[in-house]
Coordinates of C-alpha atoms and ligand atoms in Angstrom, one line a residue:
Chain A
M82 CA 9.9 -16.3 -34.8
T83 CA 7.9 -13.9 -32.7
P84 CA 8.6 -14.4 -29.1
V85 CA 5.9 -15.8 -26.8
L86 CA 6.9 -13.3 -24.1
E87 CA 8.8 -10.1 -24.6
A88 CA 10.0 -7.8 -21.8
R89 CA 11.7 -4.5 -22.7
D90 CA 13.2 -2.4 -19.8
V91 CA 10.5 -3.5 -17.5
V92 CA 10.4 -1.5 -14.2
K93 CA 8.4 -2.1 -11.1
R94 CA 8.7 -0.1 -7.9
Y95 CA 7.1 -0.6 -4.5
G96 CA 7.3 2.9 -3.0
D97 CA 11.0 3.7 -3.0
A98 CA 12.1 0.1 -3.4
V99 CA 12.8 -1.0 -6.9
A100 CA 11.7 -4.7 -7.4
V101 CA 12.4 -4.9 -11.1
A102 CA 14.9 -2.4 -12.4
G103 CA 14.8 -2.4 -16.2
V104 CA 14.6 -6.1 -17.3
S105 CA 14.7 -7.1 -20.9
F106 CA 14.4 -10.7 -22.1
E107 CA 12.3 -12.8 -24.4
V108 CA 10.9 -16.3 -24.3
R109 CA 10.8 -18.1 -27.6
P110 CA 8.1 -20.6 -28.8
G111 CA 8.8 -24.0 -27.4
E112 CA 11.7 -23.1 -25.2
C113 CA 12.1 -23.4 -21.5
Y114 CA 13.4 -20.2 -20.1
G115 CA 14.7 -20.2 -16.5
L116 CA 14.9 -17.1 -14.4
L117 CA 17.5 -17.8 -11.8
G118 CA 17.9 -15.5 -8.8
P119 CA 18.2 -15.4 -5.0
N120 CA 15.4 -14.4 -2.7
G121 CA 14.1 -10.9 -3.4
A122 CA 15.6 -10.8 -6.9
G123 CA 12.3 -9.9 -8.4
K124 CA 11.3 -13.2 -10.0
T125 CA 7.8 -13.3 -8.5
T126 CA 7.3 -9.6 -9.2
L127 CA 8.0 -10.3 -12.9
F128 CA 5.3 -13.0 -12.9
K129 CA 2.9 -10.6 -11.1
L130 CA 3.4 -8.2 -13.9
V131 CA 2.5 -10.9 -16.5
T132 CA -0.7 -11.9 -14.6
A133 CA -1.7 -8.2 -14.0
F134 CA -1.3 -8.5 -10.2
A135 CA 1.1 -5.7 -10.3
R136 CA 1.1 -2.4 -12.2
R137 CA 4.2 -1.8 -14.4
D138 CA 6.0 1.5 -13.8
G139 CA 8.0 1.4 -17.0
G140 CA 9.0 -0.5 -20.1
A141 CA 7.0 -2.8 -22.3
L142 CA 5.8 -6.2 -21.6
T143 CA 3.8 -8.4 -24.0
V144 CA 2.7 -12.1 -23.9
F145 CA 1.3 -13.5 -27.2
G146 CA 1.6 -9.9 -28.4
L147 CA -0.8 -8.8 -25.7
D148 CA -0.1 -6.3 -22.9
P149 CA -1.3 -7.6 -19.6
A150 CA -2.1 -4.0 -18.5
A151 CA -4.5 -3.6 -21.4
T152 CA -6.0 -7.0 -22.1
P153 CA -5.5 -9.1 -19.0
S154 CA -8.3 -11.5 -19.6
A155 CA -7.5 -12.4 -23.2
L156 CA -3.9 -13.0 -22.1
K157 CA -4.6 -15.0 -19.0
A158 CA -7.0 -17.3 -21.0
R159 CA -4.0 -18.6 -22.8
L160 CA -1.7 -18.8 -19.8
G161 CA -1.0 -21.5 -17.1
V162 CA 0.2 -20.3 -13.8
V163 CA 1.8 -22.3 -10.9
G164 CA 2.4 -19.8 -8.1
Q165 CA 5.2 -19.9 -5.6
E166 CA 2.8 -20.5 -2.7
D167 CA 0.0 -23.0 -2.3
D168 CA -3.1 -21.3 -3.5
L169 CA -5.3 -24.4 -4.0
D170 CA -8.9 -23.9 -2.8
A171 CA -8.9 -25.4 0.7
D172 CA -12.7 -25.4 0.8
L173 CA -13.0 -27.8 -2.1
D174 CA -11.7 -31.3 -2.8
V175 CA -9.2 -32.2 -5.6
V176 CA -11.7 -32.7 -8.4
S177 CA -13.8 -29.7 -7.4
N178 CA -10.8 -27.5 -7.4
L179 CA -10.2 -28.5 -11.0
R180 CA -13.8 -28.2 -12.1
V181 CA -14.1 -24.8 -10.6
H182 CA -10.9 -23.6 -12.0
G183 CA -11.9 -24.9 -15.5
G184 CA -15.1 -23.0 -15.1
F185 CA -13.2 -19.7 -14.8
F186 CA -11.9 -20.4 -18.3
G187 CA -15.5 -21.1 -19.5
L188 CA -14.6 -24.9 -19.7
G189 CA -17.0 -27.6 -18.5
G190 CA -18.8 -30.8 -19.5
P191 CA -17.3 -34.0 -20.8
A192 CA -14.3 -32.3 -22.5
L193 CA -13.2 -30.8 -19.2
E194 CA -13.8 -34.1 -17.3
A195 CA -11.7 -36.0 -19.9
R196 CA -8.9 -33.4 -19.5
I197 CA -9.1 -33.6 -15.7
D198 CA -8.8 -37.4 -15.8
R199 CA -5.9 -37.4 -18.3
L200 CA -3.9 -34.7 -16.4
L201 CA -4.5 -36.3 -12.9
G202 CA -3.3 -39.5 -14.4
F203 CA -0.3 -37.8 -15.9
L204 CA 0.8 -36.4 -12.5
E205 CA -0.2 -39.6 -10.7
L206 CA -3.0 -38.0 -8.7
G207 CA -5.8 -40.2 -10.1
E208 CA -6.4 -41.9 -6.8
R209 CA -6.7 -38.6 -5.0
R210 CA -9.6 -37.3 -6.9
H211 CA -11.9 -36.9 -3.9
A212 CA -9.3 -36.0 -1.3
P213 CA -9.6 -32.8 0.6
I214 CA -6.7 -30.4 -0.1
M215 CA -5.7 -30.6 3.6
A216 CA -5.0 -34.3 3.2
L217 CA -2.4 -33.8 0.4
S218 CA 1.3 -33.7 1.0
G219 CA 3.4 -30.8 -0.3
G220 CA 4.4 -32.7 -3.3
M221 CA 0.9 -33.6 -4.2
K222 CA -0.3 -30.1 -3.8
R223 CA 2.4 -28.9 -6.2
R224 CA 1.5 -31.5 -8.7
L225 CA -2.2 -30.6 -8.4
A226 CA -1.3 -27.0 -9.0
I227 CA 0.5 -28.0 -12.2
V228 CA -2.6 -30.1 -13.2
R229 CA -4.8 -27.0 -12.6
A230 CA -2.5 -24.8 -14.6
L231 CA -2.8 -27.1 -17.6
L232 CA -6.6 -27.4 -17.7
N233 CA -6.9 -24.6 -20.3
A234 CA -4.2 -26.1 -22.5
P235 CA -2.0 -23.1 -22.1
E236 CA 0.4 -21.8 -24.7
L237 CA 2.8 -20.6 -22.0
L238 CA 3.2 -22.1 -18.5
L239 CA 4.6 -20.0 -15.7
L240 CA 6.1 -21.8 -12.8
D241 CA 7.3 -19.9 -9.8
E242 CA 9.9 -22.1 -8.0
P243 CA 8.1 -25.3 -8.8
T244 CA 10.2 -27.6 -6.7
T245 CA 11.2 -25.5 -3.7
G246 CA 10.7 -27.4 -0.5
L247 CA 10.1 -30.8 -2.2
D248 CA 12.0 -34.0 -1.7
P249 CA 14.4 -35.1 -4.4
Q250 CA 12.1 -37.8 -5.7
I251 CA 9.1 -35.5 -6.2
R252 CA 11.5 -32.9 -7.7
H253 CA 12.6 -35.4 -10.3
A254 CA 9.0 -36.5 -11.0
I255 CA 8.1 -32.8 -11.6
W256 CA 11.1 -32.3 -13.8
N257 CA 10.1 -35.3 -15.9
A258 CA 6.6 -34.0 -16.2
L259 CA 7.8 -30.6 -17.3
R260 CA 10.1 -32.2 -19.9
A261 CA 7.2 -34.2 -21.3
L262 CA 5.2 -31.1 -21.6
K263 CA 8.0 -29.3 -23.3
A264 CA 8.3 -32.2 -25.7
E265 CA 4.7 -31.5 -26.8
G266 CA 5.8 -28.0 -27.7
L267 CA 4.7 -26.2 -24.6
T268 CA 6.6 -23.0 -23.8
L269 CA 7.8 -22.7 -20.2
L270 CA 9.0 -19.9 -18.1
L271 CA 10.2 -20.9 -14.7
T272 CA 11.9 -19.3 -11.8
T273 CA 14.2 -21.1 -9.5
H274 CA 17.1 -20.7 -7.2
Y275 CA 18.3 -24.2 -7.8
M276 CA 21.2 -24.4 -10.2
E277 CA 20.5 -28.0 -10.9
E278 CA 16.9 -27.3 -11.8
A279 CA 17.9 -24.6 -14.3
A280 CA 20.6 -26.9 -15.8
Q281 CA 18.1 -29.8 -16.0
L282 CA 15.2 -28.0 -17.6
A283 CA 16.1 -24.6 -19.1
D284 CA 17.3 -24.1 -22.7
R285 CA 18.3 -20.6 -21.6
V286 CA 18.6 -19.0 -18.3
G287 CA 18.6 -15.4 -17.2
I288 CA 20.3 -14.6 -14.0
L289 CA 18.4 -12.0 -12.0
E290 CA 19.8 -10.1 -9.2
R291 CA 18.3 -7.1 -7.3
G292 CA 15.9 -6.6 -10.1
R293 CA 18.4 -6.7 -12.9
L294 CA 19.3 -9.3 -15.5
I295 CA 23.0 -9.7 -15.0
A296 CA 23.7 -12.5 -17.5
E297 CA 21.8 -14.6 -20.0
G298 CA 22.3 -17.6 -22.2
A299 CA 22.3 -21.4 -22.5
P300 CA 23.4 -22.8 -19.1
E301 CA 26.6 -24.4 -20.5
A302 CA 27.3 -21.4 -22.7
L303 CA 27.0 -19.1 -19.7
V304 CA 29.5 -21.2 -17.7
R305 CA 31.9 -21.4 -20.7
E306 CA 31.6 -17.6 -21.3
H307 CA 32.3 -16.6 -17.8
L308 CA 34.6 -19.3 -16.3
P309 CA 37.3 -21.9 -17.1
R310 CA 36.1 -25.4 -17.2
F311 CA 37.3 -26.8 -13.8
V312 CA 37.2 -25.4 -10.3
L313 CA 38.9 -26.5 -7.1
E314 CA 37.1 -25.3 -4.1
L315 CA 39.1 -25.0 -0.9
P316 CA 38.5 -23.9 2.6
R317 CA 40.4 -20.8 3.3
S318 CA 42.0 -22.1 6.5
R319 CA 45.6 -21.1 6.0
Q320 CA 47.6 -18.1 4.8
P321 CA 48.7 -18.6 1.2
D322 CA 52.1 -20.2 1.0
D323 CA 54.6 -20.7 -1.9
A324 CA 52.6 -23.6 -3.3
W325 CA 49.5 -21.4 -3.5
R326 CA 51.4 -18.6 -5.2
E327 CA 52.9 -21.0 -7.7
L328 CA 49.5 -22.4 -8.5
A329 CA 48.0 -18.9 -8.6
R330 CA 50.4 -18.0 -11.4
D331 CA 49.0 -20.9 -13.3
V332 CA 45.3 -20.7 -12.6
R333 CA 43.1 -18.5 -14.8
L334 CA 41.0 -17.1 -12.0
T335 CA 40.9 -17.0 -8.2
E336 CA 37.9 -16.1 -6.3
E337 CA 37.4 -15.7 -2.6
H338 CA 33.9 -15.8 -1.1
G339 CA 33.2 -16.2 2.6
D340 CA 35.5 -18.9 3.9
R341 CA 36.1 -20.6 0.6
V342 CA 38.6 -20.1 -2.2
Y343 CA 37.9 -21.0 -5.7
L344 CA 40.7 -21.8 -8.2
F345 CA 39.6 -22.1 -11.8
H346 CA 41.5 -23.7 -14.7
D347 CA 40.8 -25.0 -18.2
D348 CA 42.7 -28.2 -17.5
E349 CA 42.0 -30.6 -14.7
G350 CA 45.7 -31.6 -14.3
P351 CA 47.2 -28.7 -12.3
L352 CA 44.2 -28.5 -10.0
R353 CA 44.3 -32.2 -9.4
R354 CA 48.0 -32.1 -8.6
F355 CA 47.6 -29.3 -6.2
Q356 CA 44.7 -31.0 -4.5
A357 CA 46.7 -34.2 -4.1
E358 CA 49.9 -32.7 -2.9
R359 CA 49.1 -29.5 -1.1
A360 CA 45.4 -28.9 -0.5
P361 CA 44.0 -29.2 3.0
G362 CA 41.2 -31.7 3.5
G363 CA 37.8 -30.6 2.3
A364 CA 39.0 -29.5 -1.1
Q365 CA 36.7 -30.4 -3.9
L366 CA 37.5 -30.6 -7.6
R367 CA 34.5 -30.3 -10.0
L368 CA 33.2 -28.7 -13.2
A369 CA 32.5 -25.0 -13.0
S370 CA 28.7 -24.5 -12.7
L371 CA 26.0 -21.8 -12.9
E372 CA 26.4 -21.3 -9.2
D373 CA 30.1 -20.3 -9.8
V374 CA 29.0 -17.9 -12.5
F375 CA 26.6 -16.3 -10.1
L376 CA 29.2 -16.1 -7.4
K377 CA 31.7 -14.5 -9.8
L378 CA 29.2 -12.0 -11.1
T379 CA 27.6 -11.0 -7.8
G380 CA 30.0 -12.1 -5.1
R381 CA 27.3 -14.0 -3.3
S382 CA 25.7 -17.4 -3.3
L383 CA 22.4 -18.0 -5.0
D384 CA 20.9 -20.0 -2.1
A385 CA 21.6 -17.2 0.3
Chain B
M218 CA -2.0 -70.5 -30.1
P219 CA -1.3 -67.8 -27.6
E220 CA -3.1 -64.5 -28.0
P221 CA -1.1 -61.9 -29.7
A222 CA 0.2 -59.3 -27.3
P223 CA -2.1 -56.3 -27.1
Q224 CA -0.9 -53.7 -29.4
G225 CA -0.5 -50.0 -28.6
S226 CA -2.2 -47.5 -30.8
G227 CA 1.1 -47.0 -32.5
A228 CA 0.8 -43.2 -32.1
G229 CA 2.3 -43.2 -28.7
P230 CA 0.5 -41.9 -25.6
P231 CA -2.3 -39.4 -26.2
A232 CA -1.2 -35.8 -26.2
L233 CA -1.5 -34.3 -22.7
L234 CA -2.5 -30.9 -24.0
E235 CA -4.7 -30.5 -27.0
R236 CA -2.6 -28.0 -28.8
G237 CA -2.9 -26.5 -32.3
G238 CA -6.5 -25.2 -32.0
P239 CA -7.3 -21.5 -32.0
P240 CA -6.2 -19.5 -28.9
L241 CA -8.7 -19.9 -26.0
A242 CA -10.8 -16.8 -25.8
P243 CA -11.8 -15.5 -22.3
P244 CA -15.4 -16.3 -21.4
S245 CA -18.1 -13.6 -21.3
R246 CA -18.9 -11.6 -18.2
P247 CA -22.0 -13.7 -17.3
V248 CA -20.1 -16.9 -17.6
R249 CA -17.3 -15.6 -15.4
L250 CA -19.8 -14.4 -12.7
W251 CA -21.6 -17.7 -12.9
A252 CA -18.3 -19.6 -12.4
V253 CA -17.6 -17.6 -9.2
V254 CA -21.2 -18.1 -7.9
R255 CA -20.8 -21.8 -8.6
R256 CA -17.6 -22.0 -6.6
H257 CA -19.3 -20.5 -3.6
A258 CA -22.4 -22.6 -4.0
L259 CA -20.3 -25.8 -4.2
V260 CA -18.4 -24.9 -1.0
F261 CA -21.7 -23.9 0.7
S262 CA -23.5 -27.1 -0.3
S263 CA -20.7 -29.2 1.2
T264 CA -21.3 -27.5 4.6
L265 CA -25.0 -26.9 4.2
V266 CA -26.2 -27.8 7.7
A267 CA -23.4 -25.9 9.6
N268 CA -24.0 -22.9 7.3
S269 CA -27.7 -22.6 7.2
L270 CA -29.0 -24.0 10.4
P271 CA -27.9 -21.0 12.6
A272 CA -29.2 -18.6 10.0
F273 CA -32.7 -20.1 10.3
L274 CA -32.5 -20.9 13.9
E275 CA -31.6 -17.3 15.0
P276 CA -34.7 -15.5 13.6
L277 CA -36.8 -18.5 14.7
L278 CA -35.7 -18.2 18.3
F279 CA -36.0 -14.5 18.1
L280 CA -39.6 -14.6 16.9
M281 CA -40.4 -17.2 19.5
A282 CA -38.9 -15.2 22.3
V283 CA -40.7 -12.1 21.2
G284 CA -43.9 -13.7 20.2
I285 CA -44.3 -16.0 23.2
G286 CA -42.3 -14.1 25.8
L287 CA -42.6 -10.4 25.2
G288 CA -45.8 -10.8 23.2
A289 CA -47.6 -12.1 26.2
H290 CA -47.0 -8.9 28.0
V291 CA -47.3 -6.5 25.1
T292 CA -50.9 -7.0 24.0
E293 CA -50.7 -4.2 21.4
G294 CA -48.0 -4.1 18.7
F295 CA -47.7 -1.3 16.2
A296 CA -49.9 -0.1 13.4
G297 CA -52.6 -2.5 14.5
L298 CA -50.3 -5.5 14.2
P299 CA -49.4 -7.9 17.0
L300 CA -45.7 -7.5 18.0
P301 CA -44.3 -10.6 16.2
A302 CA -46.1 -9.7 13.0
W303 CA -44.7 -6.1 13.2
M304 CA -41.2 -7.5 13.7
G305 CA -41.3 -10.1 11.0
P306 CA -40.3 -7.8 8.1
G307 CA -37.3 -6.5 10.1
A308 CA -36.2 -10.0 11.0
L309 CA -36.3 -10.9 7.3
A310 CA -34.1 -7.9 6.6
I311 CA -31.6 -8.7 9.3
T312 CA -31.3 -12.3 8.2
A313 CA -30.2 -11.2 4.7
M314 CA -27.9 -8.5 6.1
F315 CA -26.0 -10.8 8.4
T316 CA -25.8 -13.7 6.0
A317 CA -24.3 -11.5 3.4
S318 CA -22.1 -9.6 5.9
F319 CA -20.4 -12.7 7.3
E320 CA -19.7 -14.0 3.8
T321 CA -17.7 -11.0 2.6
T322 CA -16.1 -10.0 5.9
Y323 CA -14.7 -13.1 7.7
G324 CA -15.2 -15.3 4.7
T325 CA -13.5 -13.1 2.1
Y326 CA -10.7 -12.1 4.5
V327 CA -9.8 -15.7 5.1
R328 CA -9.8 -16.4 1.4
L329 CA -7.8 -13.3 0.6
V330 CA -5.1 -13.5 3.3
Y331 CA -4.9 -17.1 4.6
Q332 CA -6.1 -19.3 1.7
R333 CA -4.8 -17.1 -1.2
T334 CA -7.9 -18.1 -3.1
Y335 CA -7.9 -14.9 -5.2
Q336 CA -4.3 -15.5 -6.3
A337 CA -5.5 -18.6 -8.1
V338 CA -8.8 -17.1 -9.2
L339 CA -7.1 -14.0 -10.7
S340 CA -4.5 -16.1 -12.6
T341 CA -7.5 -17.1 -14.8
P342 CA -9.3 -14.8 -17.3
L343 CA -11.2 -13.4 -14.3
T344 CA -10.5 -9.8 -13.2
V345 CA -10.8 -8.4 -9.7
A346 CA -14.2 -7.0 -10.8
D347 CA -15.4 -10.4 -12.0
A348 CA -14.2 -12.2 -8.8
F349 CA -15.9 -9.8 -6.5
L350 CA -19.0 -9.0 -8.5
G351 CA -19.5 -12.8 -8.5
E352 CA -19.0 -12.8 -4.8
V353 CA -21.5 -10.0 -4.2
L354 CA -24.0 -11.8 -6.5
W355 CA -23.5 -14.9 -4.4
C356 CA -24.4 -12.9 -1.3
G357 CA -27.5 -11.8 -3.1
I358 CA -28.5 -15.4 -3.8
K359 CA -27.8 -16.3 -0.2
G360 CA -29.9 -13.4 0.9
L361 CA -32.7 -14.6 -1.3
C362 CA -32.5 -18.2 -0.1
F363 CA -32.3 -17.4 3.6
T364 CA -35.1 -14.8 3.3
S365 CA -37.3 -17.4 1.7
G366 CA -36.6 -19.8 4.5
V367 CA -37.3 -17.3 7.3
L368 CA -40.4 -16.0 5.4
L369 CA -41.8 -19.5 5.6
V370 CA -41.1 -19.7 9.3
F371 CA -42.7 -16.3 9.8
M372 CA -45.8 -17.3 7.8
A373 CA -46.2 -20.5 9.9
F374 CA -46.0 -18.3 12.9
G375 CA -48.8 -16.1 11.5
V376 CA -51.0 -19.2 11.0
A377 CA -50.3 -20.5 14.5
Q378 CA -51.0 -17.1 16.2
G379 CA -54.0 -16.3 14.0
W380 CA -52.8 -13.1 12.3
A381 CA -52.0 -14.8 8.9
V382 CA -55.1 -13.2 7.4
A383 CA -53.2 -9.9 7.4
L384 CA -50.6 -11.2 5.0
R385 CA -50.6 -10.1 1.4
P386 CA -49.8 -12.1 -1.7
T387 CA -47.1 -9.7 -2.5
A388 CA -45.2 -11.2 0.4
A389 CA -43.9 -13.7 -2.2
L390 CA -41.7 -10.9 -3.5
V391 CA -39.9 -10.5 -0.2
P392 CA -37.0 -12.9 -1.2
L393 CA -36.2 -10.4 -4.0
V394 CA -35.7 -7.7 -1.4
G395 CA -33.5 -10.3 0.3
L396 CA -31.5 -10.6 -2.8
L397 CA -31.0 -6.8 -3.1
C398 CA -30.2 -6.6 0.6
G399 CA -27.7 -9.4 0.2
V400 CA -25.9 -7.7 -2.6
L401 CA -25.8 -4.4 -0.7
F402 CA -24.4 -5.8 2.5
G403 CA -22.1 -8.2 0.6
A404 CA -20.6 -5.2 -1.1
L405 CA -20.4 -3.1 2.1
G406 CA -18.6 -6.0 3.9
L407 CA -16.2 -6.2 0.9
R408 CA -15.4 -2.5 1.3
V409 CA -14.6 -3.1 4.9
T410 CA -12.5 -6.1 4.1
A411 CA -10.5 -4.2 1.6
A412 CA -9.5 -1.8 4.3
I413 CA -8.8 -4.2 7.1
Q414 CA -5.4 -5.6 8.2
N415 CA -6.6 -7.9 11.0
L416 CA -9.4 -10.4 11.3
N417 CA -10.4 -9.1 14.8
N418 CA -11.2 -5.6 13.4
F419 CA -14.4 -7.0 11.9
N420 CA -15.8 -7.0 15.4
F421 CA -15.9 -3.2 15.2
Y422 CA -17.9 -3.4 12.0
I423 CA -20.3 -6.1 13.3
T424 CA -21.1 -4.6 16.7
G425 CA -20.4 -0.9 15.8
V426 CA -22.2 -0.7 12.5
L427 CA -24.4 -3.7 11.8
S428 CA -26.0 -4.1 15.2
P429 CA -27.0 -0.4 15.4
L430 CA -28.4 -0.7 11.9
A431 CA -30.5 -3.6 13.1
L432 CA -31.7 -1.7 16.2
F433 CA -32.7 1.4 14.2
S434 CA -34.1 -0.4 11.2
G435 CA -37.7 -0.2 12.4
M436 CA -37.8 -3.8 13.3
V437 CA -38.6 -3.5 17.0
F438 CA -40.4 -0.2 17.0
P439 CA -41.4 2.3 14.3
V440 CA -38.6 4.7 13.4
A441 CA -41.2 7.5 13.2
D442 CA -41.5 7.3 17.0
L443 CA -37.9 8.5 17.4
P444 CA -37.1 12.1 18.3
P445 CA -36.7 14.2 15.1
G446 CA -32.9 14.3 14.9
L447 CA -32.4 10.6 15.4
R448 CA -35.4 9.8 13.3
H449 CA -33.9 11.5 10.2
V450 CA -30.6 9.7 10.7
A451 CA -32.5 6.4 10.9
Y452 CA -34.5 7.2 7.7
A453 CA -31.2 7.6 5.9
L454 CA -29.9 4.2 6.9
P455 CA -30.1 1.4 4.3
L456 CA -31.6 -1.3 6.6
F457 CA -34.6 0.9 7.4
H458 CA -35.5 0.9 3.7
V459 CA -35.1 -2.9 3.5
T460 CA -37.4 -3.4 6.5
E461 CA -39.9 -0.9 5.2
L462 CA -40.0 -2.5 1.7
N463 CA -40.6 -5.9 3.3
R464 CA -43.4 -4.5 5.4
L465 CA -45.0 -3.0 2.4
L466 CA -44.9 -6.3 0.5
V467 CA -46.1 -8.3 3.5
F468 CA -48.8 -6.0 5.0
G469 CA -49.5 -3.4 2.4
P470 CA -48.9 0.5 2.5
G471 CA -51.2 1.0 5.5
V472 CA -48.5 0.1 8.0
C473 CA -45.7 2.0 6.2
V474 CA -44.2 5.5 6.2
P475 CA -45.8 7.7 3.6
F476 CA -42.6 7.9 1.5
V477 CA -42.3 4.1 1.2
W478 CA -42.1 4.5 -2.6
V479 CA -38.5 5.9 -2.2
C480 CA -37.3 2.7 -0.6
L481 CA -36.7 0.7 -3.8
P482 CA -35.0 3.4 -5.8
Y483 CA -32.9 4.3 -2.7
L484 CA -31.7 0.7 -2.3
L485 CA -31.0 0.3 -6.0
V486 CA -28.8 3.5 -6.1
V487 CA -27.0 2.8 -2.8
T488 CA -26.4 -0.9 -3.8
T489 CA -24.9 0.2 -7.1
L490 CA -22.7 2.8 -5.5
V491 CA -21.5 0.6 -2.7
T492 CA -20.7 -2.3 -5.1
W493 CA -18.7 0.0 -7.3
W494 CA -16.9 1.5 -4.3
A495 CA -16.1 -2.0 -2.9
I496 CA -14.7 -3.3 -6.1
R497 CA -12.5 -0.3 -6.6
A498 CA -11.1 -0.7 -3.1
M499 CA -10.4 -4.4 -3.7
E500 CA -8.6 -3.5 -6.9
R501 CA -6.4 -1.1 -5.0
R502 CA -5.8 -3.7 -2.3
I503 CA -4.9 -6.6 -4.6
V504 CA -3.3 -5.0 -7.7
R505 CA -0.2 -3.0 -6.5
Ligands
ATP40 N1 3.8 -6.1 -2.4 C1 5.0 -5.6 -2.1 N2 5.2 -4.5 -1.4 C2 6.5 -4.0 -1.2 N3 7.6 -4.7 -1.6 C3 7.5 -5.8 -2.3 C4 6.2 -6.4 -2.6 N4 6.3 -7.5 -3.3 C5 7.7 -7.7 -3.4 N5 8.3 -6.7 -2.9 C6 9.8 -6.5 -2.8 O1 10.3 -6.6 -4.2 C7 11.5 -7.3 -4.2 C8 11.4 -8.5 -5.1 O2 10.5 -9.4 -4.6 P1 10.1 -10.8 -5.3 O3 9.0 -11.4 -4.5 O4 9.8 -10.5 -6.7 O5 11.4 -11.7 -5.2 P2 11.7 -13.2 -5.7 O6 12.8 -13.1 -6.6 O7 10.4 -13.8 -6.1 O8 12.2 -13.8 -4.3 P3 11.9 -15.2 -3.6 O9 13.0 -16.1 -4.2 O10 12.1 -15.0 -2.2 O11 10.5 -15.6 -4.0 C9 11.8 -7.7 -2.8 O12 12.7 -6.8 -2.3 C10 10.5 -7.6 -2.1 O13 10.7 -7.3 -0.7
MG41 MG1 9.3 -15.3 -5.5

């Protein structure tokens, strides 16, 4: 199947700074691809390259087989974009925002009105039709931005950190909405620095760091590939003693980051025994996660 | 018997997205520009009074002050016209200039930097050129509307003061000059906005560029009365040509400079060049 989006060695520089340093990945029809990376990794810059807000310095980038640098309008007509920052039109109310935005796609009349009604209902904004943007909460604004991005029935929806700064309830509501859209066959490309979001939504994730894709795959597969199944996370409050050394012989992997030590093992047993018998308070036994993969690959935390 | 429970359609909820059709093609250039103009018109109409009242009030007060105040002392105007009649074409030009200028300086800057309006606009099929051509066009429409309004005020003045007989039917074309003037100064404002990093810097443009243009436009006194060096500079300035064209349409060639026929081609060329210059600068500012 031809990919919806294909990036090959994409490079973007700002002066001497390299924001995207040769990134290659593809987004396949109907999948949700998650770009995971800390602040400044280059996630937004990649989106800007897709929407022709930034000029590419190298590599090839196509969406629907179209190069944004060559045919931006034809490409953007088929794209939905939810930006990282609030860019709703503060001079217009909710429904006017949507009508005007639809107009930019050449849409109007009863067909657009029907779409507006359906999508406002879908994201539970029906009662806010005539509210000024200023009167909306952060969660409502984000949902409205999603409604707006769906007006042109896009074939690919870009979401730049769709739930950053929102409360857990709204976050789950947005995740549910995105899952429903995906169930209809919509292809999604989202960026996030929440592990949980990537694990919840993405079929595949690419981990982006300092403009490079340092790992890629299905979330569980990535964890399996890079780490044993279980991890015991300990505060590094004491010098290692004999018990540590004994366990260290047994564990598959030890990582130290900041004031934490991470002991990995394929079996829960030895870690649990150690936690019960020897570990200082504050130790936590859990399944290894994408966050641990990121820590292992980069030596720093994603949320940093 | 109880009513049977209402049945769903059986096909599940209606699809959120209408998928499966042919890919959506981008709209044509005129449709895109119209969509931008419509956006501005919608915003404008929701704040109609606050937006338009000062624009009408200002030239009205000006004409009143000059006509009733200064006019009482200056019995003789220029070119055989009483002073308020002489000044009318210039007031019309200035109305269009300032209306358009505020739209694309403060207005555009706020949209660009604080409201991120163009981030959303440019995520659609619209290009930078579409967005700002549409904006400049909107400035033209505003120029046309405000010029029409002030023209009516000006004509009422003529009736009240008894010089309305001097008006020509071609005065009906003055709003079109207002359109051209709106596009020109909309584009010039845009060019300034593309270069500016701080809202306060517009003060330099307004008081340092637009106000002198107004003073030397031939509104208050004939540019021909200036000493030669200054006169030729004033002849080169765009607002002089707008004023002169208005004067031609309102009072006929008798009160104009002999080369009044250059005014329209001059304005058309300058407007085209400035618009092109402004859009290129905006492209460079936005697309990095
Ligand atoms: N217009 C610009 N001029 C100069 N440098 C820029 C510009 N835009 C981005 N950068 C730099 O490029 C790098 C990548 O930025 P980008 O916004 O793509 O990161 P991000 O992954 O989206 O981060 P965040 O999670 O904070 O949104 C950063 O180092 C940033 O400072
Ligand atoms: Mg970002």
